[in-house]
CSV table of C-alpha atoms in Angstrom, one decimal:
chain,number,residue,atom,x,y,z
A,5,MET,CA,-43.2,-46.3,-85.0
A,6,ARG,CA,-46.8,-45.5,-83.9
A,7,ARG,CA,-48.6,-48.1,-82.2
A,8,PRO,CA,-51.9,-49.2,-83.8
A,9,ARG,CA,-55.1,-48.0,-81.8
A,10,VAL,CA,-58.3,-50.0,-81.4
A,11,ALA,CA,-61.3,-47.8,-81.5
A,12,ALA,CA,-64.1,-49.2,-79.5
A,13,LEU,CA,-67.6,-47.8,-78.4
A,14,PRO,CA,-68.3,-47.9,-74.5
A,15,ALA,CA,-71.9,-49.2,-73.4
A,16,ALA,CA,-73.6,-50.3,-70.4
A,17,ASP,CA,-75.8,-53.4,-69.7
A,18,LEU,CA,-77.9,-53.8,-66.5
A,19,VAL,CA,-79.0,-56.9,-64.6
A,20,ILE,CA,-81.8,-55.8,-62.5
A,21,LEU,CA,-83.0,-58.5,-60.0
A,22,THR,CA,-86.0,-58.5,-57.9
A,23,ILE,CA,-88.2,-61.5,-56.2
A,24,ARG,CA,-92.0,-61.7,-57.2
A,25,GLU,CA,-94.0,-64.3,-55.8
A,26,GLN,CA,-91.1,-65.9,-54.1
A,27,ARG,CA,-89.1,-66.3,-57.4
A,28,LEU,CA,-86.1,-64.6,-58.6
A,29,ASN,CA,-86.8,-62.5,-61.7
A,30,VAL,CA,-84.5,-60.6,-64.0
A,31,LEU,CA,-85.5,-57.4,-66.0
A,32,LEU,CA,-85.3,-58.1,-69.9
A,33,VAL,CA,-86.3,-56.2,-72.9
A,34,LYS,CA,-87.5,-57.2,-76.3
A,35,ARG,CA,-85.4,-55.5,-79.0
A,36,GLY,CA,-87.7,-53.5,-81.3
A,37,LYS,CA,-85.5,-51.7,-84.0
A,38,LYS,CA,-85.8,-53.7,-87.2
A,39,ASP,CA,-82.6,-52.3,-88.5
A,40,GLU,CA,-80.6,-53.4,-85.5
A,41,PRO,CA,-79.1,-56.8,-84.8
A,42,TYR,CA,-81.1,-59.5,-82.8
A,43,PHE,CA,-84.4,-57.6,-83.9
A,44,GLY,CA,-87.3,-59.3,-81.6
A,45,TRP,CA,-84.8,-61.1,-79.3
A,46,LEU,CA,-84.9,-60.8,-75.5
A,47,ALA,CA,-81.8,-58.8,-74.1
A,48,LEU,CA,-80.6,-57.2,-70.9
A,49,PRO,CA,-81.6,-53.3,-70.8
A,50,GLY,CA,-78.5,-51.3,-71.9
A,51,GLY,CA,-77.0,-49.0,-74.5
A,52,PHE,CA,-74.3,-46.7,-75.6
A,53,VAL,CA,-72.4,-44.1,-73.5
A,54,ARG,CA,-73.3,-40.5,-74.8
A,55,PRO,CA,-70.8,-37.6,-74.7
A,56,GLY,CA,-70.5,-36.3,-71.2
A,57,GLU,CA,-71.9,-39.3,-69.5
A,58,SER,CA,-70.2,-41.8,-67.2
A,59,LEU,CA,-70.9,-45.5,-67.5
A,60,GLU,CA,-73.1,-44.9,-64.3
A,61,ASP,CA,-75.1,-42.1,-66.0
A,62,THR,CA,-75.7,-44.4,-69.1
A,63,ALA,CA,-77.0,-47.3,-66.9
A,64,LYS,CA,-79.5,-45.1,-65.2
A,65,ARG,CA,-80.6,-43.4,-68.3
A,66,GLU,CA,-80.9,-46.6,-70.2
A,67,LEU,CA,-82.9,-48.2,-67.2
A,68,ALA,CA,-85.4,-45.2,-67.2
A,69,GLU,CA,-85.7,-45.1,-71.1
A,70,GLU,CA,-86.1,-48.8,-71.7
A,71,THR,CA,-88.1,-49.8,-68.5
A,72,GLY,CA,-89.6,-46.6,-66.9
A,73,LEU,CA,-87.8,-47.4,-63.6
A,74,ASP,CA,-85.8,-44.8,-61.9
A,75,GLY,CA,-82.1,-45.6,-61.9
A,76,GLY,CA,-81.5,-42.9,-59.3
A,77,LYS,CA,-83.4,-45.1,-56.7
A,78,LEU,CA,-81.8,-48.4,-57.6
A,79,PRO,CA,-78.4,-48.7,-56.4
A,80,LEU,CA,-76.1,-49.9,-59.3
A,81,GLN,CA,-73.0,-52.0,-58.8
A,82,GLN,CA,-70.2,-52.6,-61.5
A,83,VAL,CA,-69.7,-56.4,-62.2
A,84,ARG,CA,-67.6,-57.0,-65.0
A,85,THR,CA,-66.4,-55.6,-68.4
A,86,TYR,CA,-66.9,-57.6,-71.8
A,87,SER,CA,-64.7,-56.9,-74.6
A,88,LEU,CA,-64.2,-59.7,-77.0
A,89,PRO,CA,-63.9,-58.2,-80.5
A,90,ASN,CA,-66.8,-60.2,-82.0
A,91,ARG,CA,-69.3,-59.8,-79.2
A,92,ASP,CA,-71.4,-57.5,-81.2
A,93,PRO,CA,-72.2,-57.4,-85.0
A,94,ARG,CA,-71.9,-53.6,-85.0
A,95,GLY,CA,-68.5,-53.3,-84.4
A,96,ARG,CA,-65.8,-53.2,-81.5
A,97,ILE,CA,-68.1,-52.4,-78.5
A,98,VAL,CA,-67.0,-52.8,-74.9
A,99,THR,CA,-69.7,-53.1,-72.4
A,100,THR,CA,-69.8,-52.9,-68.6
A,101,ALA,CA,-72.3,-55.0,-66.7
A,102,PHE,CA,-74.1,-53.6,-63.7
A,103,LEU,CA,-76.2,-55.2,-60.9
A,104,ALA,CA,-79.2,-53.6,-59.2
A,105,ILE,CA,-81.2,-55.2,-56.4
A,106,ALA,CA,-84.6,-54.1,-55.2
A,107,PRO,CA,-87.7,-55.7,-53.6
A,108,ASN,CA,-90.9,-56.7,-55.6
A,109,LEU,CA,-90.2,-54.0,-58.3
A,110,PRO,CA,-93.6,-53.0,-60.3
A,111,GLU,CA,-94.4,-53.9,-63.8
A,112,VAL,CA,-92.6,-52.2,-66.5
A,113,THR,CA,-93.0,-51.0,-70.1
A,114,GLY,CA,-90.5,-50.9,-73.1
A,115,GLY,CA,-89.3,-47.6,-74.6
A,116,THR,CA,-86.9,-46.1,-77.1
A,117,ASP,CA,-85.4,-49.1,-78.9
A,118,ALA,CA,-87.3,-51.7,-76.6
A,119,SER,CA,-90.7,-52.6,-77.9
A,120,ARG,CA,-91.5,-54.4,-74.5
A,121,ALA,CA,-90.0,-55.0,-71.0
A,122,ASP,CA,-90.9,-57.8,-68.9
A,123,TRP,CA,-89.9,-59.4,-65.7
A,124,ILE,CA,-88.8,-63.2,-66.4
A,125,GLU,CA,-88.2,-65.8,-63.9
A,126,VAL,CA,-84.4,-66.9,-64.0
A,127,ASP,CA,-85.3,-70.5,-64.0
A,128,GLU,CA,-87.4,-70.1,-67.2
A,129,LEU,CA,-84.2,-68.8,-69.1
A,130,ARG,CA,-82.0,-71.9,-68.6
A,131,SER,CA,-82.6,-72.5,-72.3
A,132,THR,CA,-83.7,-69.3,-73.7
A,133,PRO,CA,-81.0,-67.6,-76.0
A,134,LEU,CA,-80.5,-63.8,-75.3
A,135,ALA,CA,-79.0,-61.2,-77.7
A,136,PHE,CA,-75.5,-60.6,-78.0
A,137,ASP,CA,-73.6,-62.2,-75.2
A,138,HIS,CA,-76.3,-61.5,-72.6
A,139,ASN,CA,-76.8,-65.2,-71.6
A,140,GLN,CA,-73.0,-65.2,-70.3
A,141,ILE,CA,-73.4,-61.7,-68.8
A,142,LEU,CA,-76.6,-63.0,-66.8
A,143,SER,CA,-74.9,-66.0,-65.8
A,144,HIS,CA,-71.7,-64.3,-64.4
A,145,THR,CA,-73.9,-61.6,-62.7
A,146,LEU,CA,-76.3,-64.1,-61.0
A,147,GLU,CA,-73.2,-66.0,-59.7
A,148,HIS,CA,-71.8,-62.7,-58.3
A,149,ALA,CA,-75.1,-61.9,-56.7
A,150,ARG,CA,-75.3,-65.5,-55.2
A,151,ARG,CA,-71.8,-65.0,-53.7
A,152,LEU,CA,-72.7,-61.6,-52.4
A,153,LEU,CA,-75.7,-63.2,-50.5
A,154,GLU,CA,-72.7,-65.4,-48.8
A,155,TYR,CA,-70.4,-62.9,-47.6
A,156,THR,CA,-72.5,-59.6,-47.4
A,157,THR,CA,-75.9,-58.4,-46.1
A,158,VAL,CA,-77.2,-57.7,-49.5
A,159,ALA,CA,-79.9,-60.1,-49.2
A,160,THR,CA,-81.9,-57.4,-47.1
A,161,ALA,CA,-82.0,-55.3,-50.4
A,162,PHE,CA,-84.4,-57.7,-51.8
A,163,CYS,CA,-86.6,-57.2,-48.7
A,164,PRO,CA,-89.1,-54.1,-48.0
A,165,GLU,CA,-88.3,-51.9,-45.1
A,166,LEU,CA,-89.8,-54.3,-42.6
A,167,PHE,CA,-89.4,-58.1,-43.1
A,168,THR,CA,-89.7,-61.1,-41.1
A,169,VAL,CA,-86.8,-63.9,-40.9
A,170,SER,CA,-88.9,-66.1,-43.1
A,171,GLU,CA,-89.1,-63.5,-45.7
A,172,LEU,CA,-85.4,-63.2,-45.6
A,173,ARG,CA,-84.8,-66.9,-45.8
A,174,GLN,CA,-87.1,-66.9,-49.0
A,175,VAL,CA,-84.7,-64.4,-50.5
A,176,TYR,CA,-81.7,-66.8,-50.0
A,177,GLU,CA,-83.9,-69.8,-51.2
A,178,ALA,CA,-85.1,-68.1,-54.4
A,179,VAL,CA,-81.5,-66.6,-55.4
A,180,TRP,CA,-79.6,-69.9,-54.5
A,181,GLY,CA,-82.3,-72.2,-55.8
A,182,VAL,CA,-82.2,-74.4,-52.6
A,183,SER,CA,-84.3,-75.3,-49.4
A,184,LEU,CA,-82.9,-73.8,-46.2
A,185,ASN,CA,-83.7,-75.2,-42.7
A,186,PRO,CA,-85.8,-72.6,-40.9
A,187,GLN,CA,-84.7,-73.0,-37.4
A,188,ASN,CA,-81.0,-73.1,-38.3
A,189,PHE,CA,-81.2,-70.0,-40.4
A,190,HIS,CA,-83.2,-68.1,-37.8
A,191,ARG,CA,-80.4,-68.7,-35.4
A,192,LYS,CA,-77.8,-67.9,-37.7
A,193,VAL,CA,-79.5,-64.5,-38.7
A,194,ARG,CA,-80.1,-63.5,-35.1
A,195,ARG,CA,-76.6,-64.4,-33.9
A,196,THR,CA,-74.9,-62.4,-36.7
A,197,GLU,CA,-74.2,-58.8,-35.3
A,198,GLY,CA,-75.7,-56.2,-37.3
A,199,PHE,CA,-77.4,-58.3,-39.8
A,200,VAL,CA,-80.9,-57.3,-38.9
A,201,VAL,CA,-82.3,-55.0,-36.2
A,202,ASP,CA,-85.5,-55.6,-34.4
A,203,ALA,CA,-88.3,-53.2,-35.2
A,204,ASP,CA,-90.2,-53.7,-32.2
A,205,LYS,CA,-93.3,-54.7,-34.3
A,206,ARG,CA,-95.2,-57.9,-35.4
A,207,ARG,CA,-97.1,-58.8,-38.5
A,208,THR,CA,-100.8,-59.3,-37.5
A,209,ASP,CA,-102.4,-59.4,-41.0
A,210,GLN,CA,-101.7,-63.1,-41.6
A,211,PRO,CA,-103.1,-66.1,-39.8
A,212,GLY,CA,-101.1,-67.7,-37.3
A,213,ARG,CA,-98.9,-66.4,-34.4
A,214,PRO,CA,-97.8,-62.7,-35.3
A,215,ALA,CA,-94.3,-62.7,-36.7
A,216,GLU,CA,-91.5,-60.2,-35.5
A,217,LEU,CA,-90.7,-57.8,-37.9
A,218,PHE,CA,-87.0,-56.6,-38.7
A,219,ARG,CA,-85.2,-53.8,-40.6
A,220,ARG,CA,-81.7,-54.1,-42.2
A,221,GLY,CA,-79.0,-53.6,-39.6
A,222,PRO,CA,-75.9,-51.5,-40.0
A,223,ALA,CA,-73.3,-54.5,-41.0
A,224,ARG,CA,-72.5,-54.6,-44.6
A,225,ILE,CA,-70.2,-57.9,-44.3
A,226,LEU,CA,-71.3,-61.2,-43.0
A,227,TYR,CA,-69.0,-62.7,-40.5
A,228,PRO,CA,-69.0,-65.6,-40.3
A,229,PRO,CA,-70.4,-66.0,-44.0
A,230,MET,CA,-73.6,-67.6,-44.8
A,231,LEU,CA,-72.3,-70.5,-47.1
A,232,ARG,CA,-74.3,-72.1,-49.7
A,233,PRO,CA,-75.0,-75.7,-49.4
A,234,ASN,CA,-73.1,-78.5,-51.5
A,235,GLN,CA,-70.1,-76.4,-52.4
A,236,GLY,CA,-67.9,-79.4,-52.6
A,237,ASP,CA,-65.3,-77.8,-50.2
A,238,GLY,CA,-66.5,-79.2,-46.8
A,239,SER,CA,-67.4,-75.9,-45.6
A,240,GLU,CA,-71.3,-76.2,-45.8
A,241,ASP,CA,-73.0,-73.4,-43.4
A,242,PRO,CA,-75.3,-75.3,-40.9
A,243,ALA,CA,-77.8,-72.9,-41.7
A,244,ALA,CA,-78.2,-74.2,-45.1
A,245,GLN,CA,-78.9,-77.8,-43.9
A,246,THR,CA,-82.2,-79.3,-44.3
C-alpha cells in the first residue's frame, strides 16, 4: 500500500534587524502584486525556492530583489521552519525564517513583487497585522535575537567596526526594551574575556571626555551570560540593574 505524499513548495522569509537612531528596526515590504494574496499588506521579505537553489540562496536573492541589499554581506542564520497547512492561501507552502543583523543599514527600495520596502520600528508593530503568519515569525525571531544577546556576543553585530561601550549598551537596551545600569554594564563587558577588544583609539568628535573605542573580540559565547532583567527565575544579571 502506497503511503500518501504531501506536495509542498519550499520558501524562505527574512527578519532583517538593525538599529536606527537607537531604536530597533525591522525591514518590511509592501506586497505589490494585485493577483497575489494580501495585496497592499506589510510582510517580511521572502519568496519561493527556485530550481537549483538552496534555502540560503533564496534568502539572499529575495533580499536583493525586494530591498536592494546585498545578502552576501549580511550573515544569515536559520531560525525556524513554519509548516502549518493553512499558513498560505495559495497552497501548502513550508517556509524557513532567517535572521540577519547589521549596523545602521541604509534606506531600501522595493522590487519585483514588493511595491515598497521600509525600515519600521519594532515597537510600532505591536498592533499591526502582517501578511500570512509573519506576525508570528517576527515574534519568534525577535525572541530568538533577544536570547542570542544573553548568551552570545552577537550584540556587536549591531555596532560599526569601532564602537564605545555606551553604544554597545544602547544595543541591548534597544533589543531588550529595557534600561541598563551604565556602570554595571561597563564592568560586565570589560570583565568578560574576548567580548570586546580595546582599539587604542578614542572618539573625539563629540563633546565631553573622549570615549574609548573597541572592536568585536574573538569570543562568540558569553560566559557568564548577560541575562535580561525581570526574567522571573531569580537569575537577573547585575549588569541589568538600574
